[in-house]
Coordinates of C-alpha atoms in Angstrom, one line a residue:
Chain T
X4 CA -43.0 12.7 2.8
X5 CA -43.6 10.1 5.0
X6 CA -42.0 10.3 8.6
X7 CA -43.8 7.0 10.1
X8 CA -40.3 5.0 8.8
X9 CA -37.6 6.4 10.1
X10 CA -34.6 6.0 7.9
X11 CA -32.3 4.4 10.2
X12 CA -33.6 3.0 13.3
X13 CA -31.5 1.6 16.2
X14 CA -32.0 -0.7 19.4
X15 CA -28.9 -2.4 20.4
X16 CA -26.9 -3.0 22.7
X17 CA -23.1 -4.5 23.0
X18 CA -20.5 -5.9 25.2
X19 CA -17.5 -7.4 24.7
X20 CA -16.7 -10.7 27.1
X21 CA -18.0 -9.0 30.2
X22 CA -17.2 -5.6 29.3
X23 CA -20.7 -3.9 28.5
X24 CA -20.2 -0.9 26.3
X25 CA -23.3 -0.3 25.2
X26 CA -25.9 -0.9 27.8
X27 CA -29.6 -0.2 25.9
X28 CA -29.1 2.6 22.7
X29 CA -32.5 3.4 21.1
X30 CA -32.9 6.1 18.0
X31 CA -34.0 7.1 15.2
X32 CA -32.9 9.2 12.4
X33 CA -34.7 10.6 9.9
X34 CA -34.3 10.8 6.2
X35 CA -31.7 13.8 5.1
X36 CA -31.7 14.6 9.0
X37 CA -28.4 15.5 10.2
X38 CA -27.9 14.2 13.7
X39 CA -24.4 14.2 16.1
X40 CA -23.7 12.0 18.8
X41 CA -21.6 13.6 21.3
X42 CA -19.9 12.0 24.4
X43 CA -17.2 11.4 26.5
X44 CA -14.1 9.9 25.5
X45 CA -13.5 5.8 25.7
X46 CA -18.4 5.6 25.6
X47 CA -17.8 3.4 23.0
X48 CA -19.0 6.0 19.7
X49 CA -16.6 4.2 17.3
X50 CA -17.8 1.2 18.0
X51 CA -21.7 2.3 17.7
X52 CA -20.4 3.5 14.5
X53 CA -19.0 0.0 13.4
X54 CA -22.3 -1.5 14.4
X55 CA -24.2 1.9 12.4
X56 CA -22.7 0.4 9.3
X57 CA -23.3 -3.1 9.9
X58 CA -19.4 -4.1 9.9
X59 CA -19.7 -4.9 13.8
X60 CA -22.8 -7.3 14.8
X61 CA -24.1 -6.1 17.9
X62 CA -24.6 -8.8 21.0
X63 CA -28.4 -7.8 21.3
X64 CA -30.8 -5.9 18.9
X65 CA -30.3 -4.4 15.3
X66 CA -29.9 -1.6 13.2
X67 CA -32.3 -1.0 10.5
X68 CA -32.0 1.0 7.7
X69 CA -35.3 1.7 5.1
X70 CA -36.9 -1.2 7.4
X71 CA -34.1 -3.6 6.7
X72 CA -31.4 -5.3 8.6
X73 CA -28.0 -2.6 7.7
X74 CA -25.8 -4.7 5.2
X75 CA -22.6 -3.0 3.6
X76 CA -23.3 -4.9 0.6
X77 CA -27.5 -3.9 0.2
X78 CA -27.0 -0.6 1.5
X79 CA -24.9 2.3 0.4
X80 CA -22.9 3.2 3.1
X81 CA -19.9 5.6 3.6
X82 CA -18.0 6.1 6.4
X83 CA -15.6 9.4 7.1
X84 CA -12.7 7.9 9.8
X85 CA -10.9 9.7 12.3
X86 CA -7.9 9.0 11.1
X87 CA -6.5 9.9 7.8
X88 CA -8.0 7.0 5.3
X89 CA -6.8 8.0 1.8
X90 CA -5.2 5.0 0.3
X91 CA -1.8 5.6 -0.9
X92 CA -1.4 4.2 -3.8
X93 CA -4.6 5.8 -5.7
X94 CA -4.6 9.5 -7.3
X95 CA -7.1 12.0 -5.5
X96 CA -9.5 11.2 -8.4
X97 CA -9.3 7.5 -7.8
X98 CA -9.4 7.6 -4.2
X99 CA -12.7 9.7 -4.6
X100 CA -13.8 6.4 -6.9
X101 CA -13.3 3.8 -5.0
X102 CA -16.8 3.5 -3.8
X103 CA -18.4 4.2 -6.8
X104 CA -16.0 1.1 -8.5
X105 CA -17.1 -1.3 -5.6
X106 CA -20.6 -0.6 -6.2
X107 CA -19.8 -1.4 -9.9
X108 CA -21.3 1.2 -11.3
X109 CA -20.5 2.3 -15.2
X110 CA -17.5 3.9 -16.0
X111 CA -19.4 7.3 -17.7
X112 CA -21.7 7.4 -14.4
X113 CA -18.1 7.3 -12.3
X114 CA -16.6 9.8 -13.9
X115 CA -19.6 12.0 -13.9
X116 CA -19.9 11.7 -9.9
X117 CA -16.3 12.1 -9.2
X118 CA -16.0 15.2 -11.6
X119 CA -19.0 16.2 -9.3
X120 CA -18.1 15.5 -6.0
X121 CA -14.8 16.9 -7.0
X122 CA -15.8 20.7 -7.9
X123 CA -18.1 20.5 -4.8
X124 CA -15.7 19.9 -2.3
X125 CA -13.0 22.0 -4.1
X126 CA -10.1 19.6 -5.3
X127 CA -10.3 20.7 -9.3
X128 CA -6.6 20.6 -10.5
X129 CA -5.7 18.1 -7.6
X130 CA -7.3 15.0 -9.1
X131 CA -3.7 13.3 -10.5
X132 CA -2.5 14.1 -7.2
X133 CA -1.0 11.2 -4.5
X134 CA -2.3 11.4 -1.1
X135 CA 1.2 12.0 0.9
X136 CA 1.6 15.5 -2.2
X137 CA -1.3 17.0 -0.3
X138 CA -1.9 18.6 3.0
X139 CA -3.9 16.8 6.2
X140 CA -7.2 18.8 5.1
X141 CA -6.8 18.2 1.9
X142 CA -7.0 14.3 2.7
X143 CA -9.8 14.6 4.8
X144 CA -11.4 16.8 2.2
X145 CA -11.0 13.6 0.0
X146 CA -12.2 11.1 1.9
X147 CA -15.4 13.5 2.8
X148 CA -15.6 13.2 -1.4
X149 CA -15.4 9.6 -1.7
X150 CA -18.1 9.2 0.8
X151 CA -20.2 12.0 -0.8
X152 CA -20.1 10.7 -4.3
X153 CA -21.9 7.4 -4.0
X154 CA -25.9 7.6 -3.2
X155 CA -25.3 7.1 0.4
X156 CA -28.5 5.6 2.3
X157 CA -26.3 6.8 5.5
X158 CA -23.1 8.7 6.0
X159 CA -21.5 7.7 9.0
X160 CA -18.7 10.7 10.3
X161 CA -16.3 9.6 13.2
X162 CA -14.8 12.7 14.2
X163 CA -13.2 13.6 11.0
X164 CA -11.7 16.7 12.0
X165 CA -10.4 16.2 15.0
X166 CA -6.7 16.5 13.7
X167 CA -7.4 19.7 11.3
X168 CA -6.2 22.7 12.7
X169 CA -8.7 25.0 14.1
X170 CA -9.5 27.4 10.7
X171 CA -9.3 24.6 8.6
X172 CA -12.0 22.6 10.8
X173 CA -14.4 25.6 11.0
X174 CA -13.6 25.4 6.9
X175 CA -14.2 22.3 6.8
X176 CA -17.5 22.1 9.0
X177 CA -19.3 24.6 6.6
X178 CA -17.9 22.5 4.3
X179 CA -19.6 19.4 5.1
X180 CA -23.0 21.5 5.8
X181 CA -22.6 23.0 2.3
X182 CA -22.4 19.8 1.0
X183 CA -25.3 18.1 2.7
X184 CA -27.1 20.6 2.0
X185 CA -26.5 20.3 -1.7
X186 CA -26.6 16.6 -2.1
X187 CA -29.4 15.8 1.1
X188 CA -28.0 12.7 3.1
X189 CA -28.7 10.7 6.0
X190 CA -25.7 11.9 8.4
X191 CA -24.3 10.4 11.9
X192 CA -21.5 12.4 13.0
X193 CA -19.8 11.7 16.2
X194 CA -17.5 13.9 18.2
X195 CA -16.5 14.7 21.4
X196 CA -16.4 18.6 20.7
X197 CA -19.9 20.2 21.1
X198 CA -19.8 23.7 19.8
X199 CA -19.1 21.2 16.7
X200 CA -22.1 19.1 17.5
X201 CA -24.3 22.2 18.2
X202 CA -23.1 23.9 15.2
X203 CA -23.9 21.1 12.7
X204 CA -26.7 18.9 14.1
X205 CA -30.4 19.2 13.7
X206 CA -30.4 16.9 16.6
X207 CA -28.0 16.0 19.2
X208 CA -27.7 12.8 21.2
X209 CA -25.4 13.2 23.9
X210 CA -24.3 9.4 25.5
X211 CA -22.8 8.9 28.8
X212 CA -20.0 7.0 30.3
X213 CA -20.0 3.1 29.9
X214 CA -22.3 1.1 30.2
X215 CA -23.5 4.1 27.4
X216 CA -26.9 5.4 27.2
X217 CA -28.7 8.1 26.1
X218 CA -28.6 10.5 28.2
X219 CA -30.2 13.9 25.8
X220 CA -31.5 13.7 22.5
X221 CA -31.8 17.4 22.1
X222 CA -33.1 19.2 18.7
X223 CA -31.6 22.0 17.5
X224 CA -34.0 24.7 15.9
X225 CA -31.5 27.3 15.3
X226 CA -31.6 28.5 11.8
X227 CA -28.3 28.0 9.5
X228 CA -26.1 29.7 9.2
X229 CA -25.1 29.5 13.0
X230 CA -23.5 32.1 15.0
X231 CA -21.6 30.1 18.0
X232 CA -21.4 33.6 19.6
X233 CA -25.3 33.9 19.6
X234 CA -27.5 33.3 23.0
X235 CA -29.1 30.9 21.6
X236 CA -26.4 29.1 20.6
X237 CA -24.1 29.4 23.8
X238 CA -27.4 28.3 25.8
X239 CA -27.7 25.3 23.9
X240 CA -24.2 24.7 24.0
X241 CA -24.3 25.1 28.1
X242 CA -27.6 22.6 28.1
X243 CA -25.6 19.9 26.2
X244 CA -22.9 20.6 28.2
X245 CA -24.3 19.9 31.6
X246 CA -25.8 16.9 29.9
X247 CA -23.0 15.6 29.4
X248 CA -21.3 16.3 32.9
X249 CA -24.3 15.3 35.1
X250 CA -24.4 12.0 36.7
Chain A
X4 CA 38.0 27.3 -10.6
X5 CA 37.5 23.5 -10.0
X6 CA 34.4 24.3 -7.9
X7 CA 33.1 26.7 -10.5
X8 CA 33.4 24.0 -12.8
X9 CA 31.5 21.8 -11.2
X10 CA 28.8 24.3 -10.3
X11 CA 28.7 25.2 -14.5
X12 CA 27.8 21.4 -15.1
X13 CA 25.6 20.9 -12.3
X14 CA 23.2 23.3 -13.9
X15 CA 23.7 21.7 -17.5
X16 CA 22.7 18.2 -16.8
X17 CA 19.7 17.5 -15.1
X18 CA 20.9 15.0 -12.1
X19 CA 20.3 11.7 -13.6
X20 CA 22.5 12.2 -16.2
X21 CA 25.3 13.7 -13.1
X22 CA 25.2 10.6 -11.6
X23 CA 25.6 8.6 -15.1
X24 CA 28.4 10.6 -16.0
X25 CA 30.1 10.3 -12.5
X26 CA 29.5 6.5 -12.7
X27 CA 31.4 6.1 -15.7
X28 CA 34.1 8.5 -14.8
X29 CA 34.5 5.6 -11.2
X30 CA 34.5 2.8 -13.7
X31 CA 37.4 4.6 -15.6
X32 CA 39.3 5.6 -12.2
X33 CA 38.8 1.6 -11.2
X34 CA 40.1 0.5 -14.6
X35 CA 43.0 2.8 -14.7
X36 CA 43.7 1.8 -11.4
X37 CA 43.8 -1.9 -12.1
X38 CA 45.9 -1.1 -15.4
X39 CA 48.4 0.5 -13.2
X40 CA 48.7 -1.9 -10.4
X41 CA 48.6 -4.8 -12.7
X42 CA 51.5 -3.0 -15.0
X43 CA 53.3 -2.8 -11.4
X44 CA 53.2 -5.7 -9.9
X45 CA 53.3 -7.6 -13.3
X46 CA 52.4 -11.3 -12.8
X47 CA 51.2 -13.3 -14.8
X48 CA 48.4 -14.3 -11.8
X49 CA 47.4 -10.5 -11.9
X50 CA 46.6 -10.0 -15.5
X51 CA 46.0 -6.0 -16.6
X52 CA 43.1 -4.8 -18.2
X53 CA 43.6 -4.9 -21.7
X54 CA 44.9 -9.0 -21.0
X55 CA 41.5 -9.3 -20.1
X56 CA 39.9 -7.6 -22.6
X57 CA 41.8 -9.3 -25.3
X58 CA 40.6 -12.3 -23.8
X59 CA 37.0 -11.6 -23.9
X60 CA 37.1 -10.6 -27.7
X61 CA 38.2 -13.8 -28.0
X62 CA 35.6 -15.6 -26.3
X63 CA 32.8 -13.5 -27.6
X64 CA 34.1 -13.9 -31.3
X65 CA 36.3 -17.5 -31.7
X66 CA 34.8 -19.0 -28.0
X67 CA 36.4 -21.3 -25.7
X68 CA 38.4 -24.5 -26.5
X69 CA 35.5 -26.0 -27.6
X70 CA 34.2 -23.1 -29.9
X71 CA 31.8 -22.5 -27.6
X72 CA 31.2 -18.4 -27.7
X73 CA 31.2 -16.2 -24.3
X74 CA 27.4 -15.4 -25.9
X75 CA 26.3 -18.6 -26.0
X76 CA 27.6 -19.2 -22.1
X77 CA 25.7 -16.2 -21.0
X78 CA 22.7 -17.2 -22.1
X79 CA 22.8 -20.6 -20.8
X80 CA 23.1 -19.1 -17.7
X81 CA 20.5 -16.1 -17.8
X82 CA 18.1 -18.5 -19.4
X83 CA 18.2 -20.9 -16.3
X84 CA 17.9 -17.8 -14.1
X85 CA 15.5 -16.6 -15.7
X86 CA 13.5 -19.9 -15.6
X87 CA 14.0 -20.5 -11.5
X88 CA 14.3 -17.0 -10.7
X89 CA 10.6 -16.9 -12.7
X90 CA 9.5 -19.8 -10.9
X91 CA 10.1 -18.6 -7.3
X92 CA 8.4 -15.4 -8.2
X93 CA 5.2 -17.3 -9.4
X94 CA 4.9 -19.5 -6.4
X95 CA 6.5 -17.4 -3.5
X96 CA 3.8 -14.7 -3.9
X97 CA 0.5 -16.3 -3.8
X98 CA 2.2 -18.9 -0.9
X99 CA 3.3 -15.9 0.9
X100 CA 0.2 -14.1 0.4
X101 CA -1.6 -17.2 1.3
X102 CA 0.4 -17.8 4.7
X103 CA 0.3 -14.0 5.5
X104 CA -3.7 -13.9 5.4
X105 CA -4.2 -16.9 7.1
X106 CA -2.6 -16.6 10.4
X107 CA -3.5 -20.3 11.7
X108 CA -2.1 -21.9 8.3
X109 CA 0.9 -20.1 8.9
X110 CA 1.6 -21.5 12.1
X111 CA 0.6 -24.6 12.0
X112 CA 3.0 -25.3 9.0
X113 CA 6.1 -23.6 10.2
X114 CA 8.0 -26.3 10.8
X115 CA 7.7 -27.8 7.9
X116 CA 8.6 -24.6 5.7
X117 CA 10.8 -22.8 7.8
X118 CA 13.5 -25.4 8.1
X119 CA 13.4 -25.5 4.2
X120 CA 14.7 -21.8 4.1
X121 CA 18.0 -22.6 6.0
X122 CA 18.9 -25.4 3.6
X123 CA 21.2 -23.3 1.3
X124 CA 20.5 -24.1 -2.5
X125 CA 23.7 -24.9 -3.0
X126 CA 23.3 -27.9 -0.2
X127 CA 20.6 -29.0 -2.8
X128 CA 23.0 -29.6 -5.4
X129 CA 24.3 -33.8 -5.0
X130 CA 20.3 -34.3 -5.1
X131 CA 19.7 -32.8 -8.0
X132 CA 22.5 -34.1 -9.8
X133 CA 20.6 -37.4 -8.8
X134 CA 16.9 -36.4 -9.7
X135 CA 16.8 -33.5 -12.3
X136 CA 19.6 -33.2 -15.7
X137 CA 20.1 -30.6 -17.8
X138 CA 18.3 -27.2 -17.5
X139 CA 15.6 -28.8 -15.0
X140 CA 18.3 -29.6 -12.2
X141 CA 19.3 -25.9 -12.8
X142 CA 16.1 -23.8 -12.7
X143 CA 15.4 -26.3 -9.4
X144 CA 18.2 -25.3 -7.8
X145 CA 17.6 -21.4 -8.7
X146 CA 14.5 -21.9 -7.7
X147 CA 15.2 -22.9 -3.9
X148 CA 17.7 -19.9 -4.0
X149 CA 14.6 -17.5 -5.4
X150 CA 11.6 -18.5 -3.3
X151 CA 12.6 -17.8 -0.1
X152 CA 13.4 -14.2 -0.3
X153 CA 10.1 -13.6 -2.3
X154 CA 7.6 -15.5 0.0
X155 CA 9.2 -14.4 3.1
X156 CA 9.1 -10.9 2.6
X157 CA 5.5 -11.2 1.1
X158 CA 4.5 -13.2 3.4
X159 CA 6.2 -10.0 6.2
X160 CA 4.4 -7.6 3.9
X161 CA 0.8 -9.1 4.2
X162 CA 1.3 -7.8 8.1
X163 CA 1.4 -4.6 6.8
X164 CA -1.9 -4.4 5.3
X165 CA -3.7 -1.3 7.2
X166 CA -6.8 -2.5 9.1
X167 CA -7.7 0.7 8.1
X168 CA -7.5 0.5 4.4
X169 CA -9.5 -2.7 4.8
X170 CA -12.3 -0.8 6.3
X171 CA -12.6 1.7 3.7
X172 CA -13.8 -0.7 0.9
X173 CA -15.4 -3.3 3.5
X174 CA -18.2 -0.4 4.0
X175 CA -18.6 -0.3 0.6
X176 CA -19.4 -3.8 0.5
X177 CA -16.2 -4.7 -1.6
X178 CA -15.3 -8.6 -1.8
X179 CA -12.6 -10.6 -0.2
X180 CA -11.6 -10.8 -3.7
X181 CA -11.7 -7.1 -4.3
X182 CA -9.9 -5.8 -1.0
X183 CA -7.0 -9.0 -1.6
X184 CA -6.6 -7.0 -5.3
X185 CA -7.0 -3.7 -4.5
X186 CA -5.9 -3.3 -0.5
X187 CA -3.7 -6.0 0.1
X188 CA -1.6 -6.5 -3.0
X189 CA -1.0 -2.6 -3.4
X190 CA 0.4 -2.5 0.0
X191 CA 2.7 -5.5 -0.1
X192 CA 4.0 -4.9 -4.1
X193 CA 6.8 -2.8 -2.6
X194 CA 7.9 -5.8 -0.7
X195 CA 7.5 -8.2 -3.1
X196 CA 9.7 -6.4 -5.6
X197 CA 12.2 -5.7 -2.6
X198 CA 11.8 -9.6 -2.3
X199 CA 12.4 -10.3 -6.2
X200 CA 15.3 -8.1 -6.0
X201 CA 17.1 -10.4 -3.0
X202 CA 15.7 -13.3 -5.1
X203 CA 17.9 -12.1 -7.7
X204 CA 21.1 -12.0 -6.1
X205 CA 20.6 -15.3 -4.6
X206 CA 20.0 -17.3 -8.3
X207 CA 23.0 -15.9 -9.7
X208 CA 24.9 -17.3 -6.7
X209 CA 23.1 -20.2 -7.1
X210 CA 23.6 -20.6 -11.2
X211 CA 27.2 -20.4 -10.9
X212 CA 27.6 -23.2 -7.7
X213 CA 25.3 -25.4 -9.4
X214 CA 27.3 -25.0 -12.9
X215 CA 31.2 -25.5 -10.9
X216 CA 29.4 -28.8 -10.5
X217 CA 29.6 -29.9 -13.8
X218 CA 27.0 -32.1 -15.7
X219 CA 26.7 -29.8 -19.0
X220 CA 29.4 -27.5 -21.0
X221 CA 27.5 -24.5 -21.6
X222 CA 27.2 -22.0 -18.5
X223 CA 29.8 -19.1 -17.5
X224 CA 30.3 -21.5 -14.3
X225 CA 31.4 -24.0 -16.4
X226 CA 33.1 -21.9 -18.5
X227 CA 35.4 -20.6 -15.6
X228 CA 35.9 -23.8 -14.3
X229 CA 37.6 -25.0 -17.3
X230 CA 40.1 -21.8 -17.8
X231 CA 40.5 -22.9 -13.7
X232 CA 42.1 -26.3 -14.7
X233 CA 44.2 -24.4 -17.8
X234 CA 45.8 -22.1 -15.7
X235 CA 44.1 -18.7 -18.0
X236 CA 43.3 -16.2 -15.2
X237 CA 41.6 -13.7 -17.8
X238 CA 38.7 -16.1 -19.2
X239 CA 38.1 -16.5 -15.5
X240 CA 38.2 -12.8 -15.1
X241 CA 35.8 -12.8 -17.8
X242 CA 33.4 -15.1 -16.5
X243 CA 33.3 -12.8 -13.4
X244 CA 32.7 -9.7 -15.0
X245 CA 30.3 -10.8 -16.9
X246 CA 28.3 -12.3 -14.4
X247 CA 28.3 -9.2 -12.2
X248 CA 27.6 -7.0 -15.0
X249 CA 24.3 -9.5 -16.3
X250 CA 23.1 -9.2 -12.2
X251 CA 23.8 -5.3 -12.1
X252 CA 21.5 -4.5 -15.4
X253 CA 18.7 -7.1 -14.2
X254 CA 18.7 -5.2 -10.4
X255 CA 18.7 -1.9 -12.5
X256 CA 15.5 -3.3 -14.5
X257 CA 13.8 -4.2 -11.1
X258 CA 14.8 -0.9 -9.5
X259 CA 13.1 1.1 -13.0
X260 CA 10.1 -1.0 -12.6
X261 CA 9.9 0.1 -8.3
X262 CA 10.0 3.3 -9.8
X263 CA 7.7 3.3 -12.2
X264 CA 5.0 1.1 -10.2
X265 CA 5.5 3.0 -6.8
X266 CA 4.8 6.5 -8.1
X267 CA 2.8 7.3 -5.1
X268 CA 5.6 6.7 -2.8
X269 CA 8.6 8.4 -5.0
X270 CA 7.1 11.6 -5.7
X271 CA 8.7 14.4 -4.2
X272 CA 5.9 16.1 -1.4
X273 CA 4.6 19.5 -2.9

């Protein structure tokens, strides 16, 4: 193992006419490291993830990933949205594909990955399914698949479960961890919620308002599985927290 | 006892069938109706039912004065229809999907396509008589009527393309290609075939103006025109009939193939 080159490794920053969202945003991630970046709303984390996966060009500075200028097309990258991103018109079992197709990989290795990703996540017996026959979870829990099932360099999360309901989130959550853990990816998951960030991360990178910056990049040794209702979770949960709120 | 009746035969037939049955039971009603008014008023510029069924024995099995069959007249027409209705489909959906994606094009040309769409077909008509003969003048002329519907409502469909959806595969690194195949054209199909659907009713109204205008003997616009000058109200009837019943079963076919190719909107939710 070799932790000289990180991963991913960021120095950028953006703005948009006069409007400066990101002022100077330097990290690192490591590989299989799961890191959240948590801040307050309207900082500008959706766009840091648009320039994470190399659809937004950033005014200043780049993102590398493996030592190489990010590039949806070279890299594997998936990206969980905020918003429900299923697309209508494909079965479960297609939607789960659709990565896997673009990166034109054969048709025995698709089916083995999606039949994979599939009993992971828990949708057997929903594969012929439509998207708008399933519940909100359920779609998330699909889109989480399709950006699973390819090899993923980097999995970029943009607070996918912010519209779940809270027992299906907390699901959902040791969910995603089970996952990782299983298939070892690079994860960036943003959100706004940091009992979420604290109980997921291995590192947490907690922004301010605009013009953003760093404000904490804090790790988080706590052993998994998590109890939020430990001390040493709630303390970590209050440093984050006045973090976030200090000037 | 009427209601328990009804109740019996709802659970025997499965609710396509209901609505079958109940559409033929209408079309008897309407019939009987006619029969009975016609029988009433008895003129011979209100001819009854089975006047105008006799007639269209006759024109299906001896044909018109010129031995031309009620068949042959159909087909003349569909085939036309077919041909412009075709044609319009073909060129109105990459235009439209052409003009939808690029938002400059679109604008820059407007004036010189959109004044195009408020020249009715049938205002096309002493031109073509001039440029185009036979079935060319009429597949032109169905093809003005076609276009329009298709390309506009692709062209309104293309706007309804999720920025969303286009995300998903652009992280993937899919093609311009690949997302126009597999994002864009998914999402707009439904309004294409909404489009083809309009397009359809507009080359039948087309078909017959352009055949009232003569040129060629074979056509059920033609047809009708020539029972017009004898004075024979059922041929004409005919002619109607038959036209409405070819444009019902063709809007039935599009309708099976929405249904079919839009399973993932007419599913009922779980």
């Amino acid at each position: 193992m070799t932790n000289l080159n990180p991963k991913l490794q960021v120095g950028i920053s953006h703005q948009y006419g006069n409007l400066v969202v990101h002022g100077d945003i330097q990290f690192a991630v490591k590989e299989n490291e799961f890191l959240c970046i948590c801040g307050p709303s309207g900082c500008g984390k959706t766009t840091l993830l648009d320039i994470l996966s190399g659809l937004l060009k950033p005014s200043k500075g780049d993102v590398l990933l493996d030592g190489e200028m990010v590039n949806p097309k070279k890299h594997s990258i998936s990206f969980v949205f905020q918003e429900p991103s299923t697309l209508p018109w494909l079965t479960v079992w297609e939607n789960i594909a659709t990565g896997l197709k673009i990166k034109k990989l054969k048709k025995a290795e698709i089916k083995q990955k999606v039949e994979e990703v599939i009993r992971i996540v828990g949708l057997g017996g929903f594969e012929d399914f439509y998207p708008h026959q399933i519940s909100g979870g359920m779609k998330q829990r699909v889109s989480i698949a399709r950006a699973f099932a390819t090899n993923a360099d980097l999995i970029l999360m943009d607070e996918p479960f912010v519209s779940l309901d809270q027992p299906t989130r907390e699901r959902m959550q040791q969910e995603v961890l089970d996952i990782w853990k299983n298939l070892k990816r690079t994860i960036v998951f943003v959100t706004h919620n940091l009992e979420e960030a604290v109980f997921l991360g291995d590192r947490v990178i907690i922004l301010s308002e605009k013009p953003t910056s760093i404000k904490a990049d804090l790790p988080i040794d706590l052993p998994r599985p998590r109890d939020p209702l430990s001390i040493e979770f709630t303390e970590l949960r209050a440093r984050c927290f006045s973090f976030l709120h200090q000037k | 006892m009427l209601s328990s009746l009804f109740n019996s035969s709802s659970q025997k037939f499965s609710p396509g069938i209901k609505a079958a049955l109940l559409n033929v039971l209408a079309l008897a009603v309407f019939l009987l109706l006619w029969q009975m008014l016609a029988m009433w008023v008895a003129s011979p510029f209100f001819p009854p039912v089975d006047g105008v069924f006799k007639a269209f024995k006759n024109l299906l099995v001896k044909g018109d004065t010129q031995g031309i069959s009620l068949g042959t007249h159909a087909w003349a027409s569909l085939y036309r229809v077919l041909l412009g209705f075709n044609l319009g489909v073909f060129l109105g959906v990459p235009l439209g999907l052409l003009m939808g994606l690029n938002k400059s094009l679109y604008n820059s040309t407007r004036s010189v396509m959109e004044p195009f769409r408020f020249i009715p077909p049938i205002a096309w008509i002493p031109l073509a008589i001039i440029l185009f003969a036979g079935d060319t003048r009429f597949a032109f002329l169905i093809f003005l009527g076609a276009f329009f519907p298709v390309y506009t409502s692709t062209l309104v469909g293309v706007q309804r393309v999720e920025p969303l959806h286009k995300k998903v595969v652009a992280v993937y690194g899919a093609s311009k290609f690949y997302t126009l195949m597999h994002v864009v054209v998914p999402t707009v199909l439904p309004d294409i075939l909404g489009g083809m659907r309009v397009a359809m009713g507009a080359a039948w109204l087309t078909i017959v103006a352009a055949e009232l205008a003569g040129g060629i003997n074979e056509g059920l616009g033609r047809m009708m025109l020539n029972y017009a000058e004898l004075l024979k109200i059922p041929e004409i009837i005919v002619g109607m009939i038959v036209i409405g019943a070819i444009g019902f079963v063709l809007n039935e076919l599009l309708l099976m193939a929405e249904r079919y190719l839009f399973k993932w909107r007419w599913q009922v939710t779980l």
